[in-house]
mmCIF file of C-alpha atoms in Angstrom:
data_model
loop_
_atom_site.group_PDB
_atom_site.id
_atom_site.type_symbol
_atom_site.label_atom_id
_atom_site.label_comp_id
_atom_site.label_asym_id
_atom_site.label_seq_id
_atom_site.Cartn_x
_atom_site.Cartn_y
_atom_site.Cartn_z
ATOM 1 C CA PRO G 1 84.301 76.657 130.150
ATOM 2 C CA SER G 2 80.747 76.597 129.009
ATOM 3 C CA SER G 3 80.030 76.082 125.348
ATOM 4 C CA ARG G 4 76.866 78.155 125.752
ATOM 5 C CA ARG G 5 77.275 81.474 123.984
ATOM 6 C CA THR G 6 75.814 84.502 125.708
ATOM 7 C CA GLU G 7 74.377 87.314 123.678
ATOM 8 C CA PRO G 8 76.186 90.652 123.550
ATOM 9 C CA ALA G 9 74.681 93.385 125.706
ATOM 10 C CA GLN G 10 74.978 97.088 125.066
ATOM 11 C CA VAL G 11 76.050 99.003 128.168
ATOM 12 C CA HIS G 12 76.635 102.634 129.018
ATOM 13 C CA VAL G 13 79.666 103.532 131.141
ATOM 14 C CA CYS G 14 80.238 106.904 132.774
ATOM 15 C CA GLU G 15 82.815 108.644 130.594
ATOM 16 C CA ARG G 16 84.464 110.342 133.572
ATOM 17 C CA GLU G 17 84.975 107.030 135.435
ATOM 18 C CA LEU G 18 86.348 105.345 132.313
ATOM 19 C CA TRP G 19 88.743 108.267 131.772
ATOM 20 C CA ARG G 20 89.957 108.036 135.405
ATOM 21 C CA GLU G 21 90.682 104.323 135.036
ATOM 22 C CA LEU G 22 92.513 104.859 131.736
ATOM 23 C CA ARG G 23 94.675 107.586 133.266
ATOM 24 C CA ALA G 24 95.383 105.649 136.469
ATOM 25 C CA ARG G 25 96.155 102.244 134.973
ATOM 26 C CA GLY G 26 97.469 103.006 131.476
ATOM 27 C CA VAL G 27 98.165 99.809 129.511
ATOM 28 C CA ALA G 28 97.219 97.671 132.524
ATOM 29 C CA VAL G 29 93.555 98.651 132.166
ATOM 30 C CA GLU G 30 92.937 95.821 129.684
ATOM 31 C CA ASN G 31 93.969 93.161 132.199
ATOM 32 C CA THR G 32 92.003 94.538 135.143
ATOM 33 C CA VAL G 33 88.826 92.660 136.073
ATOM 34 C CA TYR G 34 85.829 94.899 136.811
ATOM 35 C CA ALA G 35 82.348 94.173 138.140
ATOM 36 C CA LEU G 36 79.952 95.727 135.619
ATOM 37 C CA ASP G 37 76.267 96.103 136.470
ATOM 38 C CA VAL G 38 74.103 95.298 133.453
ATOM 39 C CA ASP G 39 70.535 96.609 133.548
ATOM 40 C CA GLY G 40 67.623 94.470 132.469
ATOM 41 C CA GLY G 41 65.820 91.348 133.531
ATOM 42 C CA ASP G 42 67.112 87.801 133.432
ATOM 43 C CA ASP G 43 66.252 87.566 129.724
ATOM 44 C CA ALA G 44 68.457 90.584 128.971
ATOM 45 C CA GLY G 45 71.324 89.243 131.069
ATOM 46 C CA GLY G 46 70.944 91.764 133.901
ATOM 47 C CA GLY G 47 72.992 91.795 137.094
ATOM 48 C CA ALA G 48 76.655 92.131 137.956
ATOM 49 C CA ARG G 49 79.160 90.614 135.512
ATOM 50 C CA LEU G 50 82.914 90.268 135.797
ATOM 51 C CA VAL G 51 84.438 91.830 132.678
ATOM 52 C CA LEU G 52 87.742 92.906 131.131
ATOM 53 C CA PRO G 53 87.916 96.080 128.999
ATOM 54 C CA ARG G 54 89.006 95.447 125.410
ATOM 55 C CA GLN G 55 89.589 97.661 122.391
ATOM 56 C CA VAL G 56 89.354 101.049 124.067
ATOM 57 C CA GLN G 57 89.085 103.614 121.270
ATOM 58 C CA LEU G 58 90.232 107.173 121.939
ATOM 59 C CA ARG G 59 89.733 110.328 119.901
ATOM 60 C CA ALA G 60 93.139 111.198 118.416
ATOM 61 C CA ALA G 61 93.140 114.929 119.134
ATOM 62 C CA THR G 62 91.638 114.972 122.627
ATOM 63 C CA ASP G 63 92.057 111.420 124.031
ATOM 64 C CA VAL G 64 88.347 111.290 124.849
ATOM 65 C CA ALA G 65 87.068 107.708 125.019
ATOM 66 C CA LEU G 66 84.869 106.965 122.008
ATOM 67 C CA SER G 67 84.033 103.338 122.770
ATOM 68 C CA CYS G 68 85.121 100.390 124.843
ATOM 69 C CA ASN G 69 84.290 96.722 124.396
ATOM 70 C CA PHE G 70 84.093 94.436 127.411
ATOM 71 C CA LEU G 71 84.895 90.724 127.477
ATOM 72 C CA ARG G 72 83.063 88.550 130.017
ATOM 73 C CA TRP G 73 85.373 86.879 132.541
ATOM 74 C CA ARG G 74 85.554 83.105 132.675
ATOM 75 C CA PRO G 75 88.162 80.874 134.345
ATOM 76 C CA GLY G 76 91.021 80.000 132.003
ATOM 77 C CA LEU G 77 90.471 83.082 129.826
ATOM 78 C CA ARG G 78 93.610 84.130 127.932
ATOM 79 C CA ILE G 79 94.687 87.620 129.011
ATOM 80 C CA ALA G 80 97.500 89.742 127.539
ATOM 81 C CA VAL G 81 99.536 91.161 130.436
ATOM 82 C CA PRO G 82 102.181 93.879 129.826
ATOM 83 C CA LEU G 83 105.831 93.083 130.510
ATOM 84 C CA ARG G 84 107.891 95.306 132.793
ATOM 85 C CA PHE G 85 111.692 95.002 132.659
ATOM 86 C CA VAL G 86 113.046 95.821 136.131
ATOM 87 C CA ASP G 87 116.500 96.052 137.768
ATOM 88 C CA ARG G 88 118.080 97.781 134.750
ATOM 89 C CA LEU G 89 120.433 99.835 136.917
ATOM 90 C CA GLN G 90 121.842 96.681 138.501
ATOM 91 C CA ASN G 91 123.038 95.425 135.116
ATOM 92 C CA PRO G 92 126.526 96.907 134.500
ATOM 93 C CA PHE G 93 126.231 96.610 130.718
ATOM 94 C CA LEU G 94 122.910 98.485 130.569
ATOM 95 C CA LYS G 95 124.319 101.038 133.009
ATOM 96 C CA ARG G 96 127.282 101.788 130.681
ATOM 97 C CA GLY G 97 125.174 102.678 127.652
ATOM 98 C CA GLY G 98 123.720 99.406 126.392
ATOM 99 C CA TYR G 99 120.010 99.255 125.720
ATOM 100 C CA LEU G 100 117.258 96.693 125.813
ATOM 101 C CA HIS G 101 115.679 95.796 122.475
ATOM 102 C CA ARG G 102 112.187 94.562 123.349
ATOM 103 C CA LEU G 103 110.798 91.806 121.156
ATOM 104 C CA GLU G 104 107.580 91.315 123.141
ATOM 105 C CA HIS G 105 105.499 93.845 125.023
ATOM 106 C CA PHE G 106 102.783 91.504 126.330
ATOM 107 C CA LEU G 107 102.531 87.865 127.409
ATOM 108 C CA ASP G 108 99.383 85.767 127.372
ATOM 109 C CA VAL G 109 98.461 84.282 130.742
ATOM 110 C CA ARG G 110 95.598 82.187 132.065
ATOM 111 C CA CYS G 111 94.089 82.501 135.542
ATOM 112 C CA ASP G 112 91.276 80.657 137.284
ATOM 113 C CA ASP G 113 90.605 83.406 139.819
ATOM 114 C CA PRO G 114 90.038 87.050 138.780
ATOM 115 C CA ALA G 115 91.990 88.200 141.847
ATOM 116 C CA ASP G 116 95.118 86.461 140.486
ATOM 117 C CA VAL G 117 95.330 88.538 137.284
ATOM 118 C CA PRO G 118 98.575 90.564 137.545
ATOM 119 C CA ALA G 119 98.834 94.189 136.433
ATOM 120 C CA PHE G 120 102.349 93.522 135.049
ATOM 121 C CA LEU G 121 104.756 90.631 134.645
ATOM 122 C CA ASP G 122 108.272 91.504 135.806
ATOM 123 C CA VAL G 123 111.471 90.395 134.059
ATOM 124 C CA SER G 124 114.686 91.032 136.007
ATOM 125 C CA CYS G 125 117.489 92.568 133.937
ATOM 126 C CA ALA G 126 120.066 92.365 136.750
ATOM 127 C CA VAL G 127 122.154 89.763 134.897
ATOM 128 C CA GLY G 128 123.197 89.668 131.261
ATOM 129 C CA SER G 129 125.837 91.088 128.962
ATOM 130 C CA LYS G 130 126.010 92.022 125.282
ATOM 131 C CA ASN G 131 123.542 90.019 123.154
ATOM 132 C CA HIS G 132 122.021 88.391 126.243
ATOM 133 C CA VAL G 133 118.507 87.151 125.476
ATOM 134 C CA TYR G 134 115.816 87.396 128.147
ATOM 135 C CA ARG G 135 113.298 84.598 127.683
ATOM 136 C CA LYS G 136 109.899 83.742 129.010
ATOM 137 C CA SER G 137 111.534 81.481 131.586
ATOM 138 C CA ASP G 138 113.039 84.663 133.155
ATOM 139 C CA VAL G 139 109.585 86.081 133.964
ATOM 140 C CA ARG G 140 108.584 86.261 137.619
ATOM 141 C CA VAL G 141 105.261 84.417 137.557
ATOM 142 C CA PRO G 142 102.952 85.113 140.511
ATOM 143 C CA PRO G 143 100.987 82.243 142.090
ATOM 144 C CA GLY G 144 97.742 81.361 140.337
ATOM 145 C CA VAL G 145 99.046 82.479 136.925
ATOM 146 C CA ALA G 146 99.877 80.045 134.130
ATOM 147 C CA LEU G 147 101.989 80.725 131.019
ATOM 148 C CA ASP G 148 102.125 78.518 127.934
ATOM 149 C CA ALA G 149 105.050 76.113 127.554
ATOM 150 C CA SER G 150 107.010 77.851 124.771
ATOM 151 C CA ASP G 151 110.174 79.697 125.837
ATOM 152 C CA ARG G 152 110.332 82.464 123.250
ATOM 153 C CA PRO G 153 112.685 85.450 123.524
ATOM 154 C CA LEU G 154 111.331 88.660 125.091
ATOM 155 C CA ALA G 155 114.265 91.104 124.821
ATOM 156 C CA VAL G 156 117.929 91.325 123.771
ATOM 157 C CA VAL G 157 120.692 93.497 125.269
ATOM 158 C CA LYS G 158 122.299 95.598 122.494
ATOM 159 C CA THR G 159 124.982 98.286 122.129
ATOM 160 C CA LYS G 160 124.704 101.652 120.444
#
């Protein structure tokens, strides 16, 4: 990573295209890498940039996008990826009325290639009984994605 700080650039994004991406991707929009064309000469930082949307602000009553900040992509950038708990119907305890108490909704990952950034990280709930704790070691990590070393709990199986 370069220690050289680049100056912020103000960009204008088509509201309709931003709205389509928000509707199509939901929470995964903030871990999707986009190529953003920035107008201006070399002094203004013009040209195509790889960016991640951050801090999308929506109007409360109408869900119209008010603003969106973009973070420039660089290898090793920490990205919060949403967790998706799958195979719930294969777990007999969850099938009989137990529920999953989520402790984490996102995990931070690092990738060197923008194509390796996952939309979701899957955690299989096929095994586990009452008070079973799903940990970070249970996450299916795709190739090219790195997690930090801590093995913190992500969810606990509970009863009603």
